[in-house]
Tab-separated table of C-alpha atoms in Angstrom:
chain	number	residue	atom	x	y	z
A	290	MET	CA	-14.050	5.723	-22.927
A	291	ASP	CA	-15.991	2.884	-24.548
A	292	LYS	CA	-17.060	-0.365	-22.893
A	293	THR	CA	-14.392	-2.430	-24.663
A	294	ALA	CA	-11.636	-0.276	-23.198
A	295	LEU	CA	-13.212	-0.352	-19.732
A	296	ASP	CA	-13.516	-4.141	-19.889
A	297	GLN	CA	-9.852	-4.396	-20.838
A	298	ILE	CA	-8.832	-2.176	-17.925
A	299	SER	CA	-10.955	-3.882	-15.297
A	300	ALA	CA	-9.996	-7.370	-16.515
A	301	LEU	CA	-6.535	-6.822	-15.043
A	302	LEU	CA	-8.020	-7.591	-11.618
A	303	GLU	CA	-8.259	-11.203	-12.754
A	304	GLN	CA	-4.447	-11.286	-12.572
A	305	ALA	CA	-4.406	-10.452	-8.860
A	306	ASP	CA	-3.732	-13.985	-7.564
A	307	LEU	CA	-0.906	-14.543	-10.025
A	308	ARG	CA	0.767	-11.220	-9.342
A	309	ILE	CA	0.520	-11.406	-5.564
A	310	ALA	CA	2.118	-14.850	-5.670
A	311	GLU	CA	5.116	-13.001	-7.155
A	312	PHE	CA	5.009	-10.140	-4.653
A	313	LYS	CA	8.236	-11.202	-2.983
A	314	ARG	CA	11.616	-9.634	-2.566
A	315	ASP	CA	13.306	-11.840	-5.181
A	316	THR	CA	10.548	-11.749	-7.807
A	317	TYR	CA	8.742	-8.406	-7.511
A	318	GLU	CA	11.016	-6.368	-9.762
A	319	GLU	CA	10.753	-8.745	-12.724
A	320	SER	CA	7.058	-9.367	-12.074
A	321	PHE	CA	6.201	-5.668	-11.974
A	322	GLN	CA	8.131	-4.869	-15.154
A	323	LYS	CA	6.399	-7.722	-16.980
A	324	HIS	CA	3.029	-6.478	-15.710
A	325	LEU	CA	3.882	-2.971	-16.927
A	326	GLU	CA	5.031	-4.062	-20.388
A	327	ASP	CA	2.393	-6.726	-21.035
A	328	ASN	CA	-0.411	-4.284	-20.293
A	329	ALA	CA	1.035	-1.182	-21.930
A	330	ALA	CA	-2.148	-0.701	-23.957
A	331	VAL	CA	-4.163	-0.332	-20.745
A	332	TRP	CA	-1.788	2.194	-19.180
A	333	ASN	CA	-1.743	4.134	-22.444
A	334	GLN	CA	-5.541	4.396	-22.427
A	335	LEU	CA	-5.512	5.658	-18.853
A	336	ASN	CA	-2.668	8.052	-19.546
A	337	ALA	CA	-4.565	9.437	-22.532
A	338	ILE	CA	-7.383	10.777	-20.343
A	339	GLY	CA	-5.219	13.792	-19.501
A	340	ASP	CA	-4.262	14.327	-23.158
A	341	SER	CA	-7.677	13.824	-24.722
A	342	GLY	CA	-8.580	17.466	-25.227
A	343	LEU	CA	-11.637	17.054	-23.023
A	344	SER	CA	-12.838	19.784	-20.712
A	345	PRO	CA	-11.951	19.462	-17.003
A	346	GLU	CA	-15.502	18.350	-16.268
A	347	GLU	CA	-15.408	15.704	-19.003
A	348	MET	CA	-12.044	14.375	-17.787
A	349	GLU	CA	-13.437	14.135	-14.273
A	350	ARG	CA	-16.337	12.072	-15.589
A	351	GLU	CA	-13.926	9.814	-17.481
A	352	ARG	CA	-11.888	9.209	-14.327
A	353	ALA	CA	-15.029	8.487	-12.327
A	354	CYS	CA	-16.199	6.051	-15.006
A	355	VAL	CA	-12.896	4.164	-14.884
A	356	ALA	CA	-12.969	4.073	-11.076
A	357	ASP	CA	-16.564	2.801	-11.068
A	358	TYR	CA	-15.837	0.073	-13.598
A	359	ILE	CA	-12.812	-1.192	-11.669
A	360	ALA	CA	-14.810	-1.326	-8.428
A	361	LEU	CA	-17.688	-3.115	-10.163
A	362	LYS	CA	-15.280	-5.728	-11.539
A	363	ALA	CA	-13.872	-6.268	-8.043
A	364	GLU	CA	-17.410	-6.652	-6.680
A	365	GLU	CA	-18.123	-9.230	-9.382
A	366	LEU	CA	-15.029	-11.235	-8.451
A	367	LEU	CA	-15.855	-11.067	-4.745
A	368	ALA	CA	-19.411	-12.198	-5.396
A	369	GLY	CA	-17.982	-15.379	-6.885
A	370	ALA	CA	-16.142	-16.295	-3.676
A	371	LYS	CA	-17.390	-19.526	-2.094
A	372	ASN	CA	-17.769	-18.241	1.448
A	373	ARG	CA	-16.945	-15.388	3.810
A	374	THR	CA	-13.400	-16.596	4.405
A	375	GLY	CA	-12.792	-16.840	0.674
A	376	ARG	CA	-14.219	-13.370	0.145
A	377	GLU	CA	-12.019	-11.860	2.859
A	378	LYS	CA	-8.933	-13.538	1.425
A	379	LEU	CA	-9.765	-12.332	-2.084
A	380	GLN	CA	-10.432	-8.802	-0.805
A	381	LEU	CA	-6.959	-8.728	0.735
A	382	THR	CA	-5.450	-10.040	-2.506
A	383	LEU	CA	-7.253	-7.388	-4.566
A	384	ASN	CA	-6.214	-4.632	-2.154
A	385	LEU	CA	-2.602	-5.701	-2.343
A	386	TYR	CA	-2.702	-6.042	-6.123
A	387	MET	CA	-4.063	-2.528	-6.466
A	388	VAL	CA	-1.378	-0.929	-4.274
A	389	SER	CA	1.594	-3.003	-5.439
A	390	TYR	CA	0.867	-3.427	-9.172
A	391	PHE	CA	-2.120	-1.597	-10.645
A	392	LEU	CA	-1.732	1.886	-9.174
A	393	PRO	CA	2.097	1.915	-9.326
A	394	ALA	CA	1.877	0.894	-12.995
A	395	ILE	CA	-0.298	3.925	-13.760
A	396	VAL	CA	2.322	6.116	-12.086
A	397	ALA	CA	5.247	4.399	-13.826
A	398	TYR	CA	3.734	4.576	-17.292
A	399	GLN	CA	2.732	8.191	-16.995
A	400	ARG	CA	6.199	9.170	-15.807
A	401	ARG	CA	7.723	7.226	-18.674
A	402	CYS	CA	5.540	9.159	-21.130
A	403	GLY	CA	6.244	12.491	-19.471
A	404	GLY	CA	2.667	12.900	-18.332
A	405	ARG	CA	1.623	15.492	-15.809
A	406	GLU	CA	1.826	14.345	-12.196
A	407	GLU	CA	-1.391	16.214	-11.448
A	408	ASP	CA	-3.354	14.183	-13.999
A	409	MET	CA	-1.986	10.925	-12.635
A	410	ARG	CA	-2.944	11.868	-9.084
A	411	LYS	CA	-6.476	12.816	-10.055
A	412	LEU	CA	-6.977	9.424	-11.676
A	413	THR	CA	-5.458	7.355	-8.858
A	414	ASP	CA	-7.320	9.421	-6.249
A	415	ALA	CA	-10.585	8.718	-8.063
A	416	ILE	CA	-9.853	4.988	-8.098
A	417	CYS	CA	-8.865	4.921	-4.410
A	418	GLY	CA	-11.899	6.982	-3.446
A	419	ARG	CA	-14.324	4.682	-5.250
A	420	TRP	CA	-12.580	1.630	-3.763
A	421	ALA	CA	-13.054	3.041	-0.246
A	422	VAL	CA	-16.768	3.618	-0.840
A	423	SER	CA	-17.295	0.107	-2.220
A	424	PHE	CA	-15.174	-1.925	0.192
A	425	LYS	CA	-14.460	0.321	3.197
A	426	ASN	CA	-10.754	-0.310	2.531
A	427	HIS	CA	-8.623	2.812	2.228
A	428	ILE	CA	-5.956	1.904	-0.302
A	429	GLN	CA	-3.290	4.437	-1.201
A	430	THR	CA	-1.149	5.090	-4.265
A	431	SER	CA	2.545	4.366	-3.990
A	432	ASP	CA	5.154	3.969	-6.717
A	433	TYR	CA	7.290	1.080	-7.870
A	434	GLU	CA	10.527	2.617	-6.626
A	435	SER	CA	9.203	3.031	-3.071
A	436	ILE	CA	7.926	-0.541	-2.979
A	437	ARG	CA	11.188	-1.954	-4.319
A	438	GLU	CA	13.134	0.041	-1.733
A	439	GLY	CA	10.744	-1.258	0.904
A	440	PHE	CA	11.780	-4.819	0.156
A	441	LYS	CA	15.401	-3.815	0.644
A	442	GLN	CA	14.450	-2.448	4.058
A	443	LYS	CA	12.569	-5.701	4.789
A	444	LEU	CA	9.338	-3.721	5.200
A	445	CYS	CA	10.248	-2.269	8.636
A	446	PHE	CA	9.333	1.237	7.538
A	447	VAL	CA	7.850	2.714	10.678
A	448	THR	CA	10.262	1.194	13.201
A	449	THR	CA	13.271	2.142	11.078
A	450	ALA	CA	12.007	5.691	10.512
A	451	VAL	CA	11.342	6.235	14.218
A	452	CYS	CA	14.753	4.939	15.255
A	453	GLN	CA	16.539	7.044	12.646
A	454	GLY	CA	14.490	10.051	13.731
A	455	LEU	CA	15.766	9.506	17.265
A	456	GLN	CA	19.350	9.416	15.965
A	457	LYS	CA	19.710	5.660	16.358
A	458	PRO	CA	21.774	3.767	13.747
A	459	GLN	CA	19.956	1.912	10.957
A	460	ASP	CA	21.004	-1.457	12.384
A	461	CYS	CA	20.276	-0.519	15.997
A	462	ARG	CA	19.254	-3.137	18.535
A	463	GLU	CA	15.588	-2.109	18.488
A	464	VAL	CA	15.240	-2.484	14.722
A	465	MET	CA	16.965	-5.866	14.830
A	466	ILE	CA	14.615	-7.091	17.562
A	467	MET	CA	11.527	-6.022	15.626
A	468	LYS	CA	12.795	-7.618	12.413
A	469	GLN	CA	13.475	-10.824	14.302
A	470	TYR	CA	9.979	-10.651	15.789
A	471	ARG	CA	8.497	-10.255	12.347
A	472	ASP	CA	10.539	-13.027	10.724
A	473	GLN	CA	10.419	-15.584	13.527
A	474	TYR	CA	6.914	-15.012	14.869
A	475	LEU	CA	4.654	-12.867	12.728
A	476	LEU	CA	5.473	-14.562	9.424
A	477	SER	CA	5.004	-17.971	11.044
A	478	LEU	CA	1.295	-17.259	11.663
A	479	GLU	CA	-1.343	-18.476	9.235
A	480	ASP	CA	-2.239	-14.879	8.362
A	481	GLY	CA	1.216	-13.489	9.094
A	482	ALA	CA	2.269	-12.780	5.526
A	483	ALA	CA	-1.040	-11.030	4.895
A	484	LEU	CA	-0.515	-8.862	7.990
A	485	VAL	CA	2.984	-7.868	6.885
A	486	HIS	CA	1.671	-6.989	3.425
A	487	ALA	CA	-1.170	-4.999	4.978
A	488	TYR	CA	1.315	-2.991	7.051
A	489	TYR	CA	3.364	-2.411	3.939
A	490	ASP	CA	0.377	-1.082	2.016
A	491	ILE	CA	0.250	2.006	4.206
A	492	ALA	CA	3.624	2.360	5.942
A	493	PRO	CA	5.629	4.069	3.135
A	494	THR	CA	3.019	6.819	2.748
A	495	ILE	CA	2.819	7.338	6.519
A	496	VAL	CA	6.594	7.688	6.841
A	497	LYS	CA	6.710	10.192	3.970
A	498	ARG	CA	3.974	12.314	5.528
A	499	ILE	CA	5.577	12.327	8.958
A	500	ALA	CA	8.810	13.505	7.337
A	501	LYS	CA	6.955	16.497	5.839
A	502	GLU	CA	5.769	17.771	9.240
A	503	ALA	CA	7.324	20.829	10.817
A	504	SER	CA	8.762	18.773	13.712
A	505	PRO	CA	8.873	15.105	12.705
A	506	GLU	CA	11.197	14.372	15.617
A	507	ASP	CA	8.331	15.122	18.003
A	508	LYS	CA	6.198	12.493	16.274
A	509	TYR	CA	9.025	9.988	16.339
A	510	LEU	CA	9.519	10.524	20.069
A	511	TYR	CA	5.785	10.132	20.683
A	512	LEU	CA	5.641	6.865	18.729
A	513	TRP	CA	8.686	5.551	20.552
A	514	GLU	CA	7.454	6.390	24.029
A	515	ARG	CA	3.847	5.339	23.484
A	516	TYR	CA	4.255	2.230	21.333
A	517	LEU	CA	7.587	1.024	20.009
A	518	LYS	CA	9.515	0.902	23.268
A	519	LYS	CA	6.747	-1.323	24.650
A	520	CYS	CA	6.796	-3.472	21.497
A	521	VAL	CA	10.525	-4.082	21.867
A	522	GLU	CA	10.134	-5.020	25.531
A	523	LEU	CA	7.288	-7.434	24.761
A	524	ALA	CA	9.175	-9.035	21.874
A	525	GLU	CA	12.206	-9.568	24.090
A	526	GLN	CA	9.972	-11.238	26.669
A	527	ARG	CA	8.438	-13.493	23.982
A	528	ARG	CA	5.040	-11.949	24.693
A	529	ASN	CA	4.411	-12.056	20.998
A	530	GLU	CA	0.663	-11.601	20.826
A	531	GLN	CA	0.786	-8.592	23.181
A	532	CYS	CA	3.488	-7.085	20.966
A	533	ARG	CA	1.287	-7.565	17.938
A	534	GLU	CA	-1.653	-5.865	19.667
A	535	VAL	CA	0.449	-2.807	20.572
A	536	TYR	CA	1.892	-2.546	17.075
A	537	GLU	CA	-1.513	-2.884	15.419
A	538	THR	CA	-2.895	-0.149	17.687
A	539	MET	CA	-0.062	2.144	16.612
A	540	MET	CA	-0.616	1.414	12.912
A	541	GLU	CA	-4.349	1.999	13.209
A	542	GLU	CA	-3.746	5.370	14.881
A	543	LEU	CA	-1.298	6.336	12.132
A	544	ARG	CA	-3.689	5.177	9.418
A	545	GLU	CA	-6.489	7.284	10.878
A	546	GLU	CA	-4.288	10.367	11.161
A	547	TYR	CA	-2.295	10.226	7.932
A	548	LEU	CA	-4.449	8.336	5.446
A	549	ILE	CA	-8.144	8.654	6.254
A	550	THR	CA	-8.475	12.248	7.427
A	551	ASN	CA	-7.817	15.262	5.224
A	552	GLN	CA	-5.216	16.571	7.617
A	553	HIS	CA	-2.293	15.463	5.441
A	554	LYS	CA	-1.947	15.660	1.689
A	555	ASN	CA	0.587	14.217	-0.723
């Protein structure tokens, strides 16, 4: 792939601020479809890697080249941040853009064109792997449909999955309490929206991987007894910061087990 094509691909990161401003329940669907259509030439170039007639080794090098160029563009943008706070904010924006727009668009376009799922995964894995090396942030590939459904569920993936796994109704008391905690406390914090988005980045993949285990109900019971029951109690008592600490501990444990290690595969 020539430098002009790589520049065109990596330049999409410059849209991150604009797109994340539209990463909301009422605007995401239209925003994502516009992003997909407006940049069809980019997705077509990426999709073509698997149909280029190259040898497996050459295709691997092409994927690595794309992944490197995207990471280098992100590093360039971060280097332009005014200070540490600005850099951290931009890093979060870039992470969220990658998992909610860029990577899902690769998936969506390839599926539209009837591309092989295996080729798509090799490319997105290469991009995520290079991103982790550069920024120590372990982003994961999701798809547009999962993200859109997540907005319908108001992003309470893990709590909802655990309660359903324990045979509780979808609108059970515990889920309602945690949604109220999120809406009335967490989203009121200066970094609250960023925290909710960060949870969302990883929660859909975690829930899917738990569901694939031989005995997911055992995991659900463990999460309930160790973390979520305590979270509900703390939220009811208005001990909001303690609730946040417990929930973040749970999410970090799940991230380590289901996203960072090689124990679970898509």
